[in-house]
Amino acid sequence: MITSKSFGSRAASAAVWAAVLGMACLCLLPLLNMVALSFSSSAAATGNLVGLVPVDFTAESYSRLITDQQFWRSFGISVLRVALGASLNVCLTVLTAYPLSKPKSRFPAQPVYMKIVLFAMLFSGGTIPTFLVVKNTGLLNSLFALILPTAVPIFNVIILMNFFKGTPEALEDAAIIDGAGQWQMLLKIFLPISLPALATVGLFSIVGHWNDYFQALLYIQSTENYPLQTYIQQLTVDLSTVTDPERLKELSRISGRTFNAAKIVASTVPLLCIYPFLQKYFVTGITIGSVKG
Amino acid sequence: MKRTKKILCMCMAALLLAGCSAPAETSSKADGSSSSQASSQAVSSQAGEEPDPWAEAAADPWAAYPEQVVYTVGKQAPDASYSVLDGTEYEGDDEANNIRTRFYEKHLNAKMEVAFSAAAGEAYDQQVSMAIVSGEIPDIMMVTDRATLVQLAENDLIADLTEVYDATISDVTRDIYESYDNRPLKDATIDGKLMAIPGTCIDTGAEMLWLRQDWMDKLSLSAPKTMEDVEKILDAFVNQDPDGNGQNDTVGLALSNSIYGKYGSTVLYANNVFTACGAVPGQWYEKDGEVVYGSVQPEMKDGLKVLADWYAKGLIDPQMAVRNFDDSTALLVNGQCGAAFGPWWLANYAGQTHLVDANARWTPYVVPTGEDGKVTMFTNNPSENYLVVRKDFEHPELLVKMLNYTYDYTRFSEHKNDEECLEFEAPYDSAIYLRSLGPISVNLDYFDAINRAYDDITAYQAGEEVDTFPWVIQSAELAGAAMEKLESGQVADIGIYEMISYYGRCLAGEVLKENPVNVVYPVFFGVTASMQTKWESLSKLESETMLKIITGEQPLEHFDEFVSTWKSAGGDAITQEVVESIGE
């Protein structure tokens, strides 16, 4: 790599570094504020006195959190949802993307299927029709209501399809000559070389399932069975949208801000653990898939 | 099916007859059962058959059903989860089986099943709309706005409760509605039929200007009365360093960025400033014999002028436009701000300031007064929310019976001091919001409940025997503890609830009682046809205009332009519809 040593270019690269670091810090600030809130006293939190450092340090919120069974129940539901949902997502993504990545010469109906898939990506049935489908298929109130309607993430299919398209045709020819069928080809050749892309779509699915709160609001009719993010969303009600004075009175008595902050912090831990391991694939996966496509 | 029809017919007959004899009933269970015998005889003589125990049960405000009735409910979920009960004797209780549901089951032989439950607010309303869309609503369900109630009625999904109400309501429950001149019931009536059991919105009393008394004492300011007095105090709070830290860091009046709205329903509105100028912001009310919308009346300009002037002088929190609710109320708690409008329960915030600044003391004042020396308030929609019954539910009277037990039997009857009633009234030591426990998620209380509680509290503190609710005694004791600790200077030991009770129930209660106010009763709270399409944008126009004028982005004269835009953009048509709908 050729590096210029002139003062100007050093200054420029220093400025770029500073700007990038600054932005990275900006992203961290809200999270740090949450951590500080979770370790502060309740009155300090209600009084908006907490910045990036805890005020009146206390770990009471966390000792309360450990005993909050609904939190752990929802946590478990979320983990199960991610495990089932993300693996189903990845399986179906692979199975859809693989045939679609074949050229028309090998898969004559490919353009037709492609159009169907694209159509489904651009237009959806809308909230109410989807709700009715979920209801009439008897999925309402079950974990599968959160998994099956989004089982094929089409955006991910397209990323993976482009990645598959980018693999050299010679590989496939060689495999055919050696007598491999389509399944063998997919499992023994395409999947092993697509690990970066798989990690990418896998991460999308995991993050998507973990962070989604809205579907459970629609499809889960008992708060006990809420996944974690829906549970947390319920706790952080914006008081200015509450119009029932009785309830507002009740909510305003004691601020749960510190306790809720502890829950939010705890809920981000699993993703923070997964991220570093998948991140190196994440960047290469996305660029390879799209550039060569 | 045939049997059901027969039973229904007999129920109807029984209900009609029981309705006639209802006023003679008292609210005790023993009397209730004797009157049910009377009505059952009436039924048997009419039908010429053996008395039907189902009809008897249906006609009686208190009687249990002969066999277990199972009903499904759409309900709001509690904010706290049931896991707070772990380790107590109530471990294992949940949404479908708790103190309140067991109570109804025992007294009425009716078992609740949860069709759906979601947290109050968007999540709950979402579930209600989904239930309506799918055409399958639970047997009993709460709806939070009148538009949804009308929608349910128009789609013929809910039962007409007119007869059921008349026949099965208990005297005290009826009396509670009458304390509002039956306005909630009228509100729940569509095309002459009572389509829902409304929850009531109690009178919060006047909104008050809460001021930091310690700051006023320090700056030798006397109690305010008029708008000028208020301005003087705000000016001193902003410019004379009331917290004595040598920095110019205090803000004047904390104000919500929606500026005004439902009276007494939230804190930080400047409703009183407008009413002192003769305006009734955001309400449909009768002015000189005509129904008008308050926000477009010329009097609004005077109120806006005052606020814009205050803002220009720096007497209103300069960041009010960008602060959310939590940020604004935080100003009160952290001692940055010493002035805010709010109803008695602004104490929920004021009662925490002493933990940040031990010198902090708040006092509420009923100000600013208008020309006649009084503050003018306006009332809210008397019905807060509605309980509806599914159209073909076989036991529509169950809802009314449960209402009787919830707000008469356990609170006013001779049984109110029974163990089970005390437990029913303060379930789980209030660890779980009581109205999220059963199907009766609405509040029902006398219009002047705040005043009644204040009277009871002062009587209790004076050492008198008081026949009142346990929570009133509890408030009195908490407030008493706060007063003792204030006296002896142990301010740091005053708990949040103690201080809240002292400010909210004692100080505010006294001020409210001593200061009679003028009351304007708005005449319309519903939604008209054009409102459904146009109201949202008109409201947006309104709130943006008001905010711009106050913050000085637009001159005061801009108000006239707003009025003409409002009228031509649908306001006139809506006014016409409102007038027509009141005429009906």
mmCIF file with all atom_site columns, C-alpha atoms in Angstrom, chain A residues 63-73 231 259 263, chain B residues 81 83-84:
data_model
loop_
_atom_site.group_PDB
_atom_site.id
_atom_site.type_symbol
_atom_site.label_atom_id
_atom_site.label_alt_id
_atom_site.label_comp_id
_atom_site.label_asym_id
_atom_site.label_entity_id
_atom_site.label_seq_id
_atom_site.pdbx_PDB_ins_code
_atom_site.Cartn_x
_atom_site.Cartn_y
_atom_site.Cartn_z
_atom_site.occupancy
_atom_site.B_iso_or_equiv
_atom_site.pdbx_formal_charge
_atom_site.auth_seq_id
_atom_site.auth_comp_id
_atom_site.auth_asym_id
_atom_site.auth_atom_id
_atom_site.pdbx_PDB_model_num
ATOM 1  C CA . SER A 1 63  ? -31.435 -7.068  41.699 1.00 0.00 ? 63  SER A CA 1
ATOM 2  C CA . ARG A 1 64  ? -35.109 -6.394  40.948 1.00 0.00 ? 64  ARG A CA 1
ATOM 3  C CA . LEU A 1 65  ? -34.588 -7.555  37.384 1.00 0.00 ? 65  LEU A CA 1
ATOM 4  C CA . ILE A 1 66  ? -33.196 -10.896 38.475 1.00 0.00 ? 66  ILE A CA 1
ATOM 5  C CA . THR A 1 67  ? -36.417 -11.634 40.323 1.00 0.00 ? 67  THR A CA 1
ATOM 6  C CA . ASP A 1 68  ? -38.726 -10.387 37.569 1.00 0.00 ? 68  ASP A CA 1
ATOM 7  C CA . GLN A 1 69  ? -40.078 -13.639 36.186 1.00 0.00 ? 69  GLN A CA 1
ATOM 8  C CA . GLN A 1 70  ? -41.999 -12.109 33.328 1.00 0.00 ? 70  GLN A CA 1
ATOM 9  C CA . PHE A 1 71  ? -38.767 -10.610 32.018 1.00 0.00 ? 71  PHE A CA 1
ATOM 10 C CA . TRP A 1 72  ? -37.092 -14.016 31.952 1.00 0.00 ? 72  TRP A CA 1
ATOM 11 C CA . ARG A 1 73  ? -40.161 -15.681 30.534 1.00 0.00 ? 73  ARG A CA 1
ATOM 12 C CA . TYR A 1 231 ? -42.680 -6.661  26.814 1.00 0.00 ? 231 TYR A CA 1
ATOM 13 C CA . PHE A 1 259 ? -35.883 -0.409  36.180 1.00 0.00 ? 259 PHE A CA 1
ATOM 14 C CA . LYS A 1 263 ? -34.339 -4.221  31.190 1.00 0.00 ? 263 LYS A CA 1
ATOM 15 C CA . SER B 2 81  ? -46.567 -8.510  35.907 1.00 0.00 ? 81  SER B CA 1
ATOM 16 C CA . SER B 2 83  ? -44.629 -12.347 39.054 1.00 0.00 ? 83  SER B CA 1
ATOM 17 C CA . VAL B 2 84  ? -44.510 -9.662  41.753 1.00 0.00 ? 84  VAL B CA 1
#
